mmCIF file of C-alpha atoms in Angstrom:
data_model
loop_
_atom_site.group_PDB
_atom_site.id
_atom_site.type_symbol
_atom_site.label_atom_id
_atom_site.label_comp_id
_atom_site.label_asym_id
_atom_site.label_seq_id
_atom_site.Cartn_x
_atom_site.Cartn_y
_atom_site.Cartn_z
ATOM 1 C CA UNK B 1 -63.059 -123.978 5.549
ATOM 2 C CA UNK B 2 -63.936 -120.862 3.575
ATOM 3 C CA UNK B 3 -61.967 -117.977 5.115
ATOM 4 C CA UNK B 4 -58.784 -117.184 7.029
ATOM 5 C CA UNK B 5 -58.923 -114.368 9.597
ATOM 6 C CA UNK B 6 -55.974 -112.319 10.851
ATOM 7 C CA UNK B 7 -55.986 -111.324 14.531
ATOM 8 C CA UNK B 8 -53.821 -108.675 16.197
ATOM 9 C CA UNK B 9 -52.686 -110.337 19.442
ATOM 10 C CA UNK B 10 -51.238 -107.154 20.944
ATOM 11 C CA UNK B 11 -53.976 -104.550 20.383
ATOM 12 C CA UNK B 12 -57.664 -104.783 21.219
ATOM 13 C CA UNK B 13 -60.798 -102.732 21.009
ATOM 14 C CA UNK B 14 -62.165 -101.017 24.103
ATOM 15 C CA UNK B 15 -65.924 -101.457 24.427
ATOM 16 C CA UNK B 16 -66.259 -101.649 20.676
ATOM 17 C CA UNK B 17 -63.900 -98.770 19.936
ATOM 18 C CA UNK B 18 -60.833 -99.850 17.932
ATOM 19 C CA UNK B 19 -57.314 -98.622 18.779
ATOM 20 C CA UNK B 20 -56.528 -95.209 17.298
ATOM 21 C CA UNK B 21 -54.231 -94.877 14.307
ATOM 22 C CA UNK B 22 -51.684 -93.016 16.441
ATOM 23 C CA UNK B 23 -51.247 -96.041 18.730
ATOM 24 C CA UNK B 24 -50.779 -98.342 15.723
ATOM 25 C CA UNK B 25 -48.239 -95.975 14.147
ATOM 26 C CA UNK B 26 -46.261 -95.711 17.383
ATOM 27 C CA UNK B 27 -46.174 -99.453 17.766
ATOM 28 C CA UNK B 28 -45.130 -99.988 14.149
ATOM 29 C CA UNK B 29 -42.308 -97.427 14.448
ATOM 30 C CA UNK B 30 -40.881 -98.758 17.719
ATOM 31 C CA UNK B 31 -38.312 -101.548 17.822
ATOM 32 C CA UNK B 32 -39.299 -102.259 21.424
ATOM 33 C CA UNK B 33 -43.086 -102.628 21.641
ATOM 34 C CA UNK B 34 -43.020 -101.920 25.378
ATOM 35 C CA UNK B 35 -41.582 -98.456 24.654
ATOM 36 C CA UNK B 36 -44.327 -97.582 22.158
ATOM 37 C CA UNK B 37 -46.855 -94.866 23.036
ATOM 38 C CA UNK B 38 -49.870 -97.156 23.417
ATOM 39 C CA UNK B 39 -52.396 -96.486 26.223
ATOM 40 C CA UNK B 40 -53.131 -99.502 28.407
ATOM 41 C CA UNK B 41 -56.784 -99.547 27.404
ATOM 42 C CA UNK B 42 -55.772 -100.763 23.928
ATOM 43 C CA UNK B 43 -53.245 -103.372 25.090
ATOM 44 C CA UNK B 44 -54.064 -107.082 25.323
ATOM 45 C CA UNK B 45 -52.669 -109.252 28.109
ATOM 46 C CA UNK B 46 -50.123 -110.542 25.547
ATOM 47 C CA UNK B 47 -48.937 -107.094 24.499
ATOM 48 C CA UNK B 48 -45.267 -107.148 23.492
ATOM 49 C CA UNK B 49 -44.940 -110.900 24.099
ATOM 50 C CA UNK B 50 -44.574 -113.509 21.348
ATOM 51 C CA UNK B 51 -45.612 -113.032 17.734
ATOM 52 C CA UNK B 52 -48.132 -110.279 17.110
ATOM 53 C CA UNK B 53 -50.219 -111.637 14.241
ATOM 54 C CA UNK B 54 -52.301 -114.814 14.125
ATOM 55 C CA UNK B 55 -54.033 -116.434 11.165
ATOM 56 C CA UNK B 56 -57.117 -118.354 12.210
ATOM 57 C CA UNK B 57 -59.312 -120.754 10.227
ATOM 58 C CA UNK B 58 -61.783 -123.569 10.804
ATOM 59 C CA UNK B 59 -62.307 -127.071 9.459
ATOM 60 C CA UNK B 60 -65.240 -129.443 9.783
ATOM 61 C CA UNK B 61 -64.106 -132.856 11.077
ATOM 62 C CA UNK B 62 -67.077 -135.179 11.164
ATOM 63 C CA UNK B 63 -69.698 -133.122 12.968
ATOM 64 C CA UNK B 64 -67.162 -131.003 14.869
ATOM 65 C CA UNK B 65 -66.017 -127.519 13.884
ATOM 66 C CA UNK B 66 -62.344 -127.217 14.801
ATOM 67 C CA UNK B 67 -60.166 -124.088 14.888
ATOM 68 C CA UNK B 68 -56.583 -123.962 13.607
ATOM 69 C CA UNK B 69 -54.089 -121.136 13.856
ATOM 70 C CA UNK B 70 -50.589 -120.031 12.889
ATOM 71 C CA UNK B 71 -48.719 -116.997 14.284
ATOM 72 C CA UNK B 72 -46.437 -114.504 12.527
ATOM 73 C CA UNK B 73 -44.166 -111.678 13.634
ATOM 74 C CA UNK B 74 -44.960 -109.530 10.580
ATOM 75 C CA UNK B 75 -48.339 -108.550 9.189
ATOM 76 C CA UNK B 76 -47.067 -108.997 5.618
ATOM 77 C CA UNK B 77 -46.228 -112.637 6.358
ATOM 78 C CA UNK B 78 -49.660 -113.227 7.869
ATOM 79 C CA UNK B 79 -51.361 -111.655 4.863
ATOM 80 C CA UNK B 80 -49.282 -113.798 2.473
ATOM 81 C CA UNK B 81 -50.268 -116.921 4.404
ATOM 82 C CA UNK B 82 -53.909 -115.862 4.379
ATOM 83 C CA UNK B 83 -53.879 -115.380 0.613
ATOM 84 C CA UNK B 84 -52.092 -118.690 0.041
ATOM 85 C CA UNK B 85 -54.482 -120.643 2.267
ATOM 86 C CA UNK B 86 -57.584 -119.182 0.660
ATOM 87 C CA UNK B 87 -56.135 -119.861 -2.794
ATOM 88 C CA UNK B 88 -55.450 -123.476 -1.795
ATOM 89 C CA UNK B 89 -59.054 -123.855 -0.685
ATOM 90 C CA UNK B 90 -60.378 -122.460 -3.973
ATOM 91 C CA UNK B 91 -58.097 -124.760 -5.986
ATOM 92 C CA UNK B 92 -58.690 -127.841 -3.807
ATOM 93 C CA UNK B 93 -55.104 -127.991 -2.561
ATOM 94 C CA UNK B 94 -55.809 -127.476 1.134
ATOM 95 C CA UNK B 95 -54.435 -130.071 3.549
ATOM 96 C CA UNK B 96 -55.739 -130.318 7.108
ATOM 97 C CA UNK B 97 -52.850 -129.699 9.531
ATOM 98 C CA UNK B 98 -54.108 -132.524 11.723
ATOM 99 C CA UNK B 99 -53.628 -134.974 8.854
ATOM 100 C CA UNK B 100 -50.040 -133.800 8.437
ATOM 101 C CA UNK B 101 -49.433 -135.049 11.982
ATOM 102 C CA UNK B 102 -50.245 -138.629 11.003
ATOM 103 C CA UNK B 103 -47.360 -141.044 11.521
ATOM 104 C CA UNK B 104 -45.604 -142.271 8.414
ATOM 105 C CA UNK B 105 -46.183 -145.954 9.252
ATOM 106 C CA UNK B 106 -49.960 -145.438 9.403
ATOM 107 C CA UNK B 107 -50.035 -143.783 5.986
ATOM 108 C CA UNK B 108 -47.745 -146.523 4.654
ATOM 109 C CA UNK B 109 -50.302 -149.129 5.729
ATOM 110 C CA UNK B 110 -53.005 -147.232 3.837
ATOM 111 C CA UNK B 111 -50.779 -147.013 0.761
ATOM 112 C CA UNK B 112 -50.159 -150.765 0.803
ATOM 113 C CA UNK B 113 -53.890 -151.460 1.072
ATOM 114 C CA UNK B 114 -54.457 -149.255 -1.969
ATOM 115 C CA UNK B 115 -52.046 -151.271 -4.165
ATOM 116 C CA UNK B 116 -54.631 -153.640 -5.586
ATOM 117 C CA UNK B 117 -53.142 -153.892 -9.066
ATOM 118 C CA UNK B 118 -49.660 -155.219 -8.245
ATOM 119 C CA UNK B 119 -48.458 -158.808 -8.264
ATOM 120 C CA UNK B 120 -47.761 -160.807 -5.120
ATOM 121 C CA UNK B 121 -44.053 -160.538 -5.799
ATOM 122 C CA UNK B 122 -44.139 -156.744 -6.124
ATOM 123 C CA UNK B 123 -46.265 -156.422 -2.981
ATOM 124 C CA UNK B 124 -43.783 -158.618 -1.099
ATOM 125 C CA UNK B 125 -40.938 -156.349 -2.237
ATOM 126 C CA UNK B 126 -42.811 -153.247 -1.082
ATOM 127 C CA UNK B 127 -43.466 -154.825 2.306
ATOM 128 C CA UNK B 128 -39.838 -155.914 2.629
ATOM 129 C CA UNK B 129 -38.407 -152.490 1.792
ATOM 130 C CA UNK B 130 -40.826 -150.793 4.181
ATOM 131 C CA UNK B 131 -39.951 -153.181 7.004
ATOM 132 C CA UNK B 132 -36.194 -153.288 6.477
ATOM 133 C CA UNK B 133 -35.227 -149.806 5.256
ATOM 134 C CA UNK B 134 -38.064 -147.264 5.405
ATOM 135 C CA UNK B 135 -39.942 -147.754 8.667
ATOM 136 C CA UNK B 136 -36.809 -147.977 10.857
ATOM 137 C CA UNK B 137 -36.130 -144.375 9.791
ATOM 138 C CA UNK B 138 -39.594 -142.887 9.331
ATOM 139 C CA UNK B 139 -42.224 -145.040 11.113
ATOM 140 C CA UNK B 140 -43.102 -142.630 13.932
ATOM 141 C CA UNK B 141 -42.288 -139.396 12.085
ATOM 142 C CA UNK B 142 -45.286 -137.131 11.307
ATOM 143 C CA UNK B 143 -45.545 -136.955 7.525
ATOM 144 C CA UNK B 144 -45.913 -133.181 7.580
ATOM 145 C CA UNK B 145 -42.567 -132.734 9.324
ATOM 146 C CA UNK B 146 -40.540 -134.503 6.613
ATOM 147 C CA UNK B 147 -38.481 -131.937 4.692
ATOM 148 C CA UNK B 148 -36.538 -131.987 1.440
ATOM 149 C CA UNK B 149 -33.316 -131.832 3.450
ATOM 150 C CA UNK B 150 -34.396 -134.794 5.619
ATOM 151 C CA UNK B 151 -34.885 -136.893 2.494
ATOM 152 C CA UNK B 152 -31.569 -135.788 0.984
ATOM 153 C CA UNK B 153 -29.711 -136.699 4.190
ATOM 154 C CA UNK B 154 -31.366 -140.119 4.267
ATOM 155 C CA UNK B 155 -30.363 -140.808 0.665
ATOM 156 C CA UNK B 156 -26.798 -140.026 1.684
ATOM 157 C CA UNK B 157 -27.076 -142.466 4.595
ATOM 158 C CA UNK B 158 -28.354 -145.202 2.289
ATOM 159 C CA UNK B 159 -25.368 -144.570 0.015
ATOM 160 C CA UNK B 160 -22.795 -144.797 2.815
ATOM 161 C CA UNK B 161 -24.370 -147.569 4.911
ATOM 162 C CA UNK B 162 -25.085 -145.306 7.903
ATOM 163 C CA UNK B 163 -28.844 -145.838 7.949
ATOM 164 C CA UNK B 164 -31.081 -147.526 10.556
ATOM 165 C CA UNK B 165 -32.396 -150.880 9.345
ATOM 166 C CA UNK B 166 -34.163 -153.995 10.545
ATOM 167 C CA UNK B 167 -31.767 -156.632 9.199
ATOM 168 C CA UNK B 168 -31.902 -160.294 10.074
ATOM 169 C CA UNK B 169 -29.114 -162.444 11.483
ATOM 170 C CA UNK B 170 -27.541 -159.359 13.086
ATOM 171 C CA UNK B 171 -26.195 -158.167 9.770
ATOM 172 C CA UNK B 172 -24.787 -154.662 9.730
ATOM 173 C CA UNK B 173 -26.074 -152.058 7.235
ATOM 174 C CA UNK B 174 -23.915 -151.669 4.152
ATOM 175 C CA UNK B 175 -23.898 -149.122 1.325
ATOM 176 C CA UNK B 176 -26.780 -149.811 -1.043
ATOM 177 C CA UNK B 177 -26.550 -149.823 -4.823
ATOM 178 C CA UNK B 178 -28.081 -146.947 -6.802
ATOM 179 C CA UNK B 179 -30.789 -149.285 -8.085
ATOM 180 C CA UNK B 180 -31.746 -150.331 -4.546
ATOM 181 C CA UNK B 181 -31.817 -146.718 -3.358
ATOM 182 C CA UNK B 182 -33.995 -145.724 -6.301
ATOM 183 C CA UNK B 183 -36.504 -148.458 -5.476
ATOM 184 C CA UNK B 184 -36.563 -147.694 -1.743
ATOM 185 C CA UNK B 185 -36.776 -143.906 -2.053
ATOM 186 C CA UNK B 186 -38.520 -143.166 -5.346
ATOM 187 C CA UNK B 187 -40.902 -146.128 -5.502
ATOM 188 C CA UNK B 188 -41.801 -147.049 -1.913
ATOM 189 C CA UNK B 189 -41.052 -144.017 0.282
ATOM 190 C CA UNK B 190 -42.165 -141.452 -2.299
ATOM 191 C CA UNK B 191 -45.131 -143.676 -3.169
ATOM 192 C CA UNK B 192 -46.407 -143.434 0.399
ATOM 193 C CA UNK B 193 -46.090 -139.639 0.360
ATOM 194 C CA UNK B 194 -47.729 -139.482 -3.086
ATOM 195 C CA UNK B 195 -50.677 -141.275 -1.511
ATOM 196 C CA UNK B 196 -50.702 -138.685 1.309
ATOM 197 C CA UNK B 197 -50.898 -135.908 -1.296
ATOM 198 C CA UNK B 198 -53.640 -137.743 -3.190
ATOM 199 C CA UNK B 199 -55.856 -137.999 -0.099
ATOM 200 C CA UNK B 200 -54.917 -134.410 0.868
ATOM 201 C CA UNK B 201 -52.959 -135.214 3.992
ATOM 202 C CA UNK B 202 -50.095 -133.225 2.425
ATOM 203 C CA UNK B 203 -49.910 -130.405 -0.106
ATOM 204 C CA UNK B 204 -46.658 -131.619 -1.673
ATOM 205 C CA UNK B 205 -44.364 -134.646 -1.629
ATOM 206 C CA UNK B 206 -40.837 -133.720 -0.429
ATOM 207 C CA UNK B 207 -39.415 -136.970 -1.843
ATOM 208 C CA UNK B 208 -40.704 -136.767 -5.391
ATOM 209 C CA UNK B 209 -38.031 -134.356 -6.651
ATOM 210 C CA UNK B 210 -35.243 -135.768 -4.474
ATOM 211 C CA UNK B 211 -32.131 -136.725 -6.411
ATOM 212 C CA UNK B 212 -30.926 -140.297 -6.014
ATOM 213 C CA UNK B 213 -27.685 -141.800 -7.328
ATOM 214 C CA UNK B 214 -28.019 -142.685 -10.993
ATOM 215 C CA UNK B 215 -28.107 -146.460 -11.517
ATOM 216 C CA UNK B 216 -25.151 -147.903 -13.351
ATOM 217 C CA UNK B 217 -26.140 -150.657 -15.758
ATOM 218 C CA UNK B 218 -22.743 -151.223 -17.339
ATOM 219 C CA UNK B 219 -22.267 -154.340 -15.215
ATOM 220 C CA UNK B 220 -25.041 -156.164 -17.099
ATOM 221 C CA UNK B 221 -24.071 -159.391 -18.849
ATOM 222 C CA UNK B 222 -24.312 -159.547 -22.645
ATOM 223 C CA UNK B 223 -23.616 -162.530 -24.882
ATOM 224 C CA UNK B 224 -22.610 -162.108 -28.494
ATOM 225 C CA UNK B 225 -24.286 -164.098 -31.255
ATOM 226 C CA UNK B 226 -21.559 -166.758 -31.325
ATOM 227 C CA UNK B 227 -21.952 -167.322 -27.553
ATOM 228 C CA UNK B 228 -25.756 -167.435 -27.888
ATOM 229 C CA UNK B 229 -25.587 -170.099 -30.589
ATOM 230 C CA UNK B 230 -23.072 -172.132 -28.596
ATOM 231 C CA UNK B 231 -25.317 -171.948 -25.534
ATOM 232 C CA UNK B 232 -28.401 -172.928 -27.572
ATOM 233 C CA UNK B 233 -26.587 -175.959 -29.019
ATOM 234 C CA UNK B 234 -25.529 -176.960 -25.504
ATOM 235 C CA UNK B 235 -29.126 -176.644 -24.262
ATOM 236 C CA UNK B 236 -30.278 -179.014 -27.021
ATOM 237 C CA UNK B 237 -27.648 -181.530 -25.949
ATOM 238 C CA UNK B 238 -28.440 -181.476 -22.218
ATOM 239 C CA UNK B 239 -32.195 -181.216 -22.764
ATOM 240 C CA UNK B 240 -34.422 -181.207 -25.847
ATOM 241 C CA UNK B 241 -34.384 -179.358 -29.169
ATOM 242 C CA UNK B 242 -37.089 -177.197 -27.558
ATOM 243 C CA UNK B 243 -34.565 -175.965 -24.981
ATOM 244 C CA UNK B 244 -32.235 -174.708 -27.673
ATOM 245 C CA UNK B 245 -35.174 -172.894 -29.278
ATOM 246 C CA UNK B 246 -35.959 -171.259 -25.918
ATOM 247 C CA UNK B 247 -32.400 -169.896 -25.731
ATOM 248 C CA UNK B 248 -32.641 -168.495 -29.269
ATOM 249 C CA UNK B 249 -36.138 -167.128 -28.717
ATOM 250 C CA UNK B 250 -35.046 -165.272 -25.577
ATOM 251 C CA UNK B 251 -31.949 -163.891 -27.273
ATOM 252 C CA UNK B 252 -33.544 -162.728 -30.530
ATOM 253 C CA UNK B 253 -36.985 -161.598 -29.320
ATOM 254 C CA UNK B 254 -36.157 -160.134 -25.904
ATOM 255 C CA UNK B 255 -39.216 -161.202 -23.932
ATOM 256 C CA UNK B 256 -39.005 -161.923 -20.223
ATOM 257 C CA UNK B 257 -38.581 -165.633 -19.461
ATOM 258 C CA UNK B 258 -41.968 -165.979 -17.748
ATOM 259 C CA UNK B 259 -43.665 -164.105 -20.590
ATOM 260 C CA UNK B 260 -42.185 -166.693 -22.939
ATOM 261 C CA UNK B 261 -43.384 -169.627 -20.830
ATOM 262 C CA UNK B 262 -46.889 -168.079 -20.620
ATOM 263 C CA UNK B 263 -47.101 -167.685 -24.401
ATOM 264 C CA UNK B 264 -50.077 -169.463 -26.002
ATOM 265 C CA UNK B 265 -50.581 -170.573 -29.591
ATOM 266 C CA UNK B 266 -53.272 -167.955 -30.178
ATOM 267 C CA UNK B 267 -50.768 -165.214 -29.342
ATOM 268 C CA UNK B 268 -48.505 -166.061 -32.303
ATOM 269 C CA UNK B 269 -49.085 -164.565 -35.771
ATOM 270 C CA UNK B 270 -46.661 -166.373 -38.108
ATOM 271 C CA UNK B 271 -47.727 -164.383 -41.184
ATOM 272 C CA UNK B 272 -46.923 -161.020 -39.628
ATOM 273 C CA UNK B 273 -44.062 -162.438 -37.519
ATOM 274 C CA UNK B 274 -45.622 -160.872 -34.447
ATOM 275 C CA UNK B 275 -46.492 -162.035 -30.951
ATOM 276 C CA UNK B 276 -49.084 -160.540 -28.640
ATOM 277 C CA UNK B 277 -47.674 -160.555 -25.087
ATOM 278 C CA UNK B 278 -50.775 -160.750 -22.915
ATOM 279 C CA UNK B 279 -49.706 -162.572 -19.767
ATOM 280 C CA UNK B 280 -46.802 -163.776 -17.649
ATOM 281 C CA UNK B 281 -46.270 -166.257 -14.849
ATOM 282 C CA UNK B 282 -46.240 -164.602 -11.432
ATOM 283 C CA UNK B 283 -44.108 -166.386 -8.857
ATOM 284 C CA UNK B 284 -44.929 -166.329 -5.153
ATOM 285 C CA UNK B 285 -43.373 -168.280 -2.313
ATOM 286 C CA UNK B 286 -45.362 -171.455 -3.043
ATOM 287 C CA UNK B 287 -47.277 -171.094 -6.287
ATOM 288 C CA UNK B 288 -47.269 -169.771 -9.841
ATOM 289 C CA UNK B 289 -50.244 -168.017 -11.371
ATOM 290 C CA UNK B 290 -50.930 -166.170 -14.601
ATOM 291 C CA UNK B 291 -51.175 -162.389 -14.545
ATOM 292 C CA UNK B 292 -50.693 -159.371 -16.821
ATOM 293 C CA UNK B 293 -47.200 -158.468 -18.060
ATOM 294 C CA UNK B 294 -44.930 -156.458 -15.786
ATOM 295 C CA UNK B 295 -46.018 -153.126 -17.254
ATOM 296 C CA UNK B 296 -49.650 -154.112 -16.691
ATOM 297 C CA UNK B 297 -50.456 -153.689 -20.406
ATOM 298 C CA UNK B 298 -50.321 -156.152 -23.317
ATOM 299 C CA UNK B 299 -47.875 -155.355 -26.106
ATOM 300 C CA UNK B 300 -46.989 -156.636 -29.559
ATOM 301 C CA UNK B 301 -43.432 -157.762 -30.353
ATOM 302 C CA UNK B 302 -41.792 -158.890 -33.574
ATOM 303 C CA UNK B 303 -39.571 -161.905 -34.185
ATOM 304 C CA UNK B 304 -36.981 -162.582 -36.917
ATOM 305 C CA UNK B 305 -37.667 -164.740 -39.979
ATOM 306 C CA UNK B 306 -35.486 -167.679 -38.983
ATOM 307 C CA UNK B 307 -37.815 -168.370 -36.025
ATOM 308 C CA UNK B 308 -40.898 -168.802 -38.249
ATOM 309 C CA UNK B 309 -40.092 -172.374 -39.290
ATOM 310 C CA UNK B 310 -39.349 -173.803 -35.808
ATOM 311 C CA UNK B 311 -42.326 -171.965 -34.287
ATOM 312 C CA UNK B 312 -44.647 -173.261 -37.023
ATOM 313 C CA UNK B 313 -43.515 -176.812 -36.330
ATOM 314 C CA UNK B 314 -43.916 -176.254 -32.600
ATOM 315 C CA UNK B 315 -47.515 -174.993 -32.670
ATOM 316 C CA UNK B 316 -48.820 -177.111 -35.558
ATOM 317 C CA UNK B 317 -52.003 -178.948 -34.586
ATOM 318 C CA UNK B 318 -52.190 -177.369 -31.111
ATOM 319 C CA UNK B 319 -55.306 -175.536 -29.883
ATOM 320 C CA UNK B 320 -55.258 -171.751 -29.469
ATOM 321 C CA UNK B 321 -54.972 -172.005 -25.677
ATOM 322 C CA UNK B 322 -52.090 -174.490 -25.638
ATOM 323 C CA UNK B 323 -48.734 -173.240 -24.419
ATOM 324 C CA UNK B 324 -46.152 -172.730 -27.151
ATOM 325 C CA UNK B 325 -43.290 -174.001 -24.994
ATOM 326 C CA UNK B 326 -44.438 -177.053 -23.070
ATOM 327 C CA UNK B 327 -42.884 -179.207 -20.370
ATOM 328 C CA UNK B 328 -41.961 -182.830 -21.108
ATOM 329 C CA UNK B 329 -45.267 -184.067 -19.692
ATOM 330 C CA UNK B 330 -47.282 -181.211 -21.204
ATOM 331 C CA UNK B 331 -48.458 -178.021 -19.602
ATOM 332 C CA UNK B 332 -46.368 -174.926 -19.013
ATOM 333 C CA UNK B 333 -42.679 -174.866 -18.122
ATOM 334 C CA UNK B 334 -41.763 -173.772 -14.601
ATOM 335 C CA UNK B 335 -38.844 -171.374 -14.900
ATOM 336 C CA UNK B 336 -37.197 -172.535 -11.658
ATOM 337 C CA UNK B 337 -37.282 -176.156 -12.799
ATOM 338 C CA UNK B 338 -35.963 -175.184 -16.250
ATOM 339 C CA UNK B 339 -33.018 -173.306 -14.764
ATOM 340 C CA UNK B 340 -32.133 -176.271 -12.580
ATOM 341 C CA UNK B 341 -32.697 -178.947 -15.239
ATOM 342 C CA UNK B 342 -31.367 -177.207 -18.364
ATOM 343 C CA UNK B 343 -29.855 -173.770 -17.879
ATOM 344 C CA UNK B 344 -26.995 -174.481 -15.462
ATOM 345 C CA UNK B 345 -25.885 -177.601 -17.338
ATOM 346 C CA UNK B 346 -26.052 -175.795 -20.698
ATOM 347 C CA UNK B 347 -23.984 -172.882 -19.371
ATOM 348 C CA UNK B 348 -21.296 -175.281 -18.167
ATOM 349 C CA UNK B 349 -21.317 -177.296 -21.391
ATOM 350 C CA UNK B 350 -20.969 -174.078 -23.438
ATOM 351 C CA UNK B 351 -17.944 -173.065 -21.359
ATOM 352 C CA UNK B 352 -19.672 -169.970 -19.989
ATOM 353 C CA UNK B 353 -19.629 -170.960 -16.313
ATOM 354 C CA UNK B 354 -17.022 -168.285 -15.525
ATOM 355 C CA UNK B 355 -19.208 -165.456 -16.846
ATOM 356 C CA UNK B 356 -20.171 -163.796 -13.578
ATOM 357 C CA UNK B 357 -23.850 -162.898 -13.282
ATOM 358 C CA UNK B 358 -25.018 -164.886 -16.315
ATOM 359 C CA UNK B 359 -28.721 -165.727 -15.958
ATOM 360 C CA UNK B 360 -31.602 -166.348 -18.383
ATOM 361 C CA UNK B 361 -32.385 -162.630 -18.048
ATOM 362 C CA UNK B 362 -28.965 -161.932 -19.598
ATOM 363 C CA UNK B 363 -30.421 -163.197 -22.891
ATOM 364 C CA UNK B 364 -32.929 -160.326 -22.781
ATOM 365 C CA UNK B 365 -30.057 -157.881 -22.286
ATOM 366 C CA UNK B 366 -28.221 -159.553 -25.142
ATOM 367 C CA UNK B 367 -31.227 -158.999 -27.397
ATOM 368 C CA UNK B 368 -31.160 -155.289 -26.534
ATOM 369 C CA UNK B 369 -27.460 -155.036 -27.394
ATOM 370 C CA UNK B 370 -27.977 -156.808 -30.733
ATOM 371 C CA UNK B 371 -31.012 -154.659 -31.589
ATOM 372 C CA UNK B 372 -29.189 -151.419 -30.782
ATOM 373 C CA UNK B 373 -26.196 -152.471 -32.867
ATOM 374 C CA UNK B 374 -28.614 -153.247 -35.715
ATOM 375 C CA UNK B 375 -29.984 -149.691 -35.552
ATOM 376 C CA UNK B 376 -33.106 -149.941 -33.368
ATOM 377 C CA UNK B 377 -34.097 -146.594 -31.866
ATOM 378 C CA UNK B 378 -35.036 -146.170 -28.224
ATOM 379 C CA UNK B 379 -38.829 -146.024 -28.756
ATOM 380 C CA UNK B 380 -38.899 -149.248 -30.778
ATOM 381 C CA UNK B 381 -36.723 -150.964 -28.187
ATOM 382 C CA UNK B 382 -38.986 -149.722 -25.392
ATOM 383 C CA UNK B 383 -42.084 -151.161 -27.088
ATOM 384 C CA UNK B 384 -40.420 -154.487 -27.846
ATOM 385 C CA UNK B 385 -39.116 -154.965 -24.314
ATOM 386 C CA UNK B 386 -42.208 -153.690 -22.522
ATOM 387 C CA UNK B 387 -40.531 -150.941 -20.517
ATOM 388 C CA UNK B 388 -42.836 -148.406 -18.891
ATOM 389 C CA UNK B 389 -41.026 -145.482 -20.537
ATOM 390 C CA UNK B 390 -38.284 -144.673 -23.023
ATOM 391 C CA UNK B 391 -36.352 -143.010 -20.199
ATOM 392 C CA UNK B 392 -36.156 -146.382 -18.428
ATOM 393 C CA UNK B 393 -34.830 -147.978 -21.606
ATOM 394 C CA UNK B 394 -32.197 -145.241 -21.837
ATOM 395 C CA UNK B 395 -31.327 -145.634 -18.152
ATOM 396 C CA UNK B 396 -30.555 -149.305 -18.739
ATOM 397 C CA UNK B 397 -29.111 -149.401 -22.240
ATOM 398 C CA UNK B 398 -28.242 -145.789 -23.032
ATOM 399 C CA UNK B 399 -24.496 -146.449 -22.923
ATOM 400 C CA UNK B 400 -24.895 -148.980 -25.764
ATOM 401 C CA UNK B 401 -26.281 -146.469 -28.227
ATOM 402 C CA UNK B 402 -23.539 -145.297 -30.591
ATOM 403 C CA UNK B 403 -22.459 -141.674 -30.816
ATOM 404 C CA UNK B 404 -24.233 -140.352 -33.910
ATOM 405 C CA UNK B 405 -23.632 -136.609 -33.719
ATOM 406 C CA UNK B 406 -21.530 -136.764 -36.875
ATOM 407 C CA UNK B 407 -24.278 -138.613 -38.724
ATOM 408 C CA UNK B 408 -26.817 -135.976 -37.686
ATOM 409 C CA UNK B 409 -24.538 -133.166 -38.892
ATOM 410 C CA UNK B 410 -24.019 -134.960 -42.228
ATOM 411 C CA UNK B 411 -27.781 -135.469 -42.617
ATOM 412 C CA UNK B 412 -28.447 -131.759 -41.970
ATOM 413 C CA UNK B 413 -25.746 -130.850 -44.503
ATOM 414 C CA UNK B 414 -27.290 -133.147 -47.097
ATOM 415 C CA UNK B 415 -30.780 -131.695 -46.544
ATOM 416 C CA UNK B 416 -29.439 -128.124 -46.947
ATOM 417 C CA UNK B 417 -27.542 -129.010 -50.115
ATOM 418 C CA UNK B 418 -30.579 -130.731 -51.634
ATOM 419 C CA UNK B 419 -32.813 -127.758 -50.858
ATOM 420 C CA UNK B 420 -30.388 -125.236 -52.395
ATOM 421 C CA UNK B 421 -29.857 -127.304 -55.535
ATOM 422 C CA UNK B 422 -33.589 -127.827 -56.074
ATOM 423 C CA UNK B 423 -34.210 -124.087 -55.709
ATOM 424 C CA UNK B 424 -31.579 -123.272 -58.363
ATOM 425 C CA UNK B 425 -33.073 -125.769 -60.781
#
């Protein structure tokens, strides 16, 4: 497509002679086109009926040249559309109207096939959310007909439980949590439409700027240092000294549990007190396999001094590729087995069984709380925990950061005073 033409659907030429200016002026000045002073020889068969102006353009689809059109009541609107379309072509933003008629479910299938860099678990979650929440609403809807208001209404339905869904066991839809809505709308649904924009089926994604309820993370479970130490001692008693070290390692380093169990001797630098997080265990329905960390990128984390001695004893004499934390019979520790064999018994022995929602992942949250209290800023915490962005770190732990406006004001005051004094001297 190179050009967009504007056709007058009411006036025509007569044997090559265009309509006179007087006929055009009369038609433009008349509210009722049928009352305008226009001789019949200049009138088309559609004169006075429907919209007067038509924009017309062509696309090449395979080996076929296909015409497209859009009608307007006002010439100014047609000219604005013409300019916009031709600008889109020059800038590579043009989307074929036929592609905008594709059904959402078909584009969703293409999007899933394109996700070659996600784990089996993440892919399973995408498929589940598409099947249960997204496709029941959008499967047969042409992607080009989805509006900003449609998306906003759907978000409201997800919040109130009034949405269509494919739920098993005849369960009824219920209001979803902000975190679930964010995943369904901003990750999966918007991801499909992002793909449509990328392959130029759409010009813009109506879901990308949609506002979803802000996740509340204040219900996360945090243990204080006394509770962590009590739990670690209990883990040593119900299991091995290694199990107590795992509790402390999780609580004072903040790695994900399957990153810890994938840790190899060669990843540990005792001199610098640093660990290179290169891999994690990926769980599927039947197997475990090694893969990159959740963010997809390796990262370096630091660990406190008191862990140097037990880690040195743990890795002494082991080859670089040996796992740091090993099962009783050697090899890596399976996190499901460890929870069943050690975690639940240690929680009960430590008297923490009534702490609702306490899981091994709570130790990672506890690390964040301790680090923030110790003065860690958001960027350092993001790097240590392997979050994709500092905004995600703030979304989760922002409420833990202390109010420091007074400290900032005092620091500014001190800087001003120092500058004035030095100038006088």
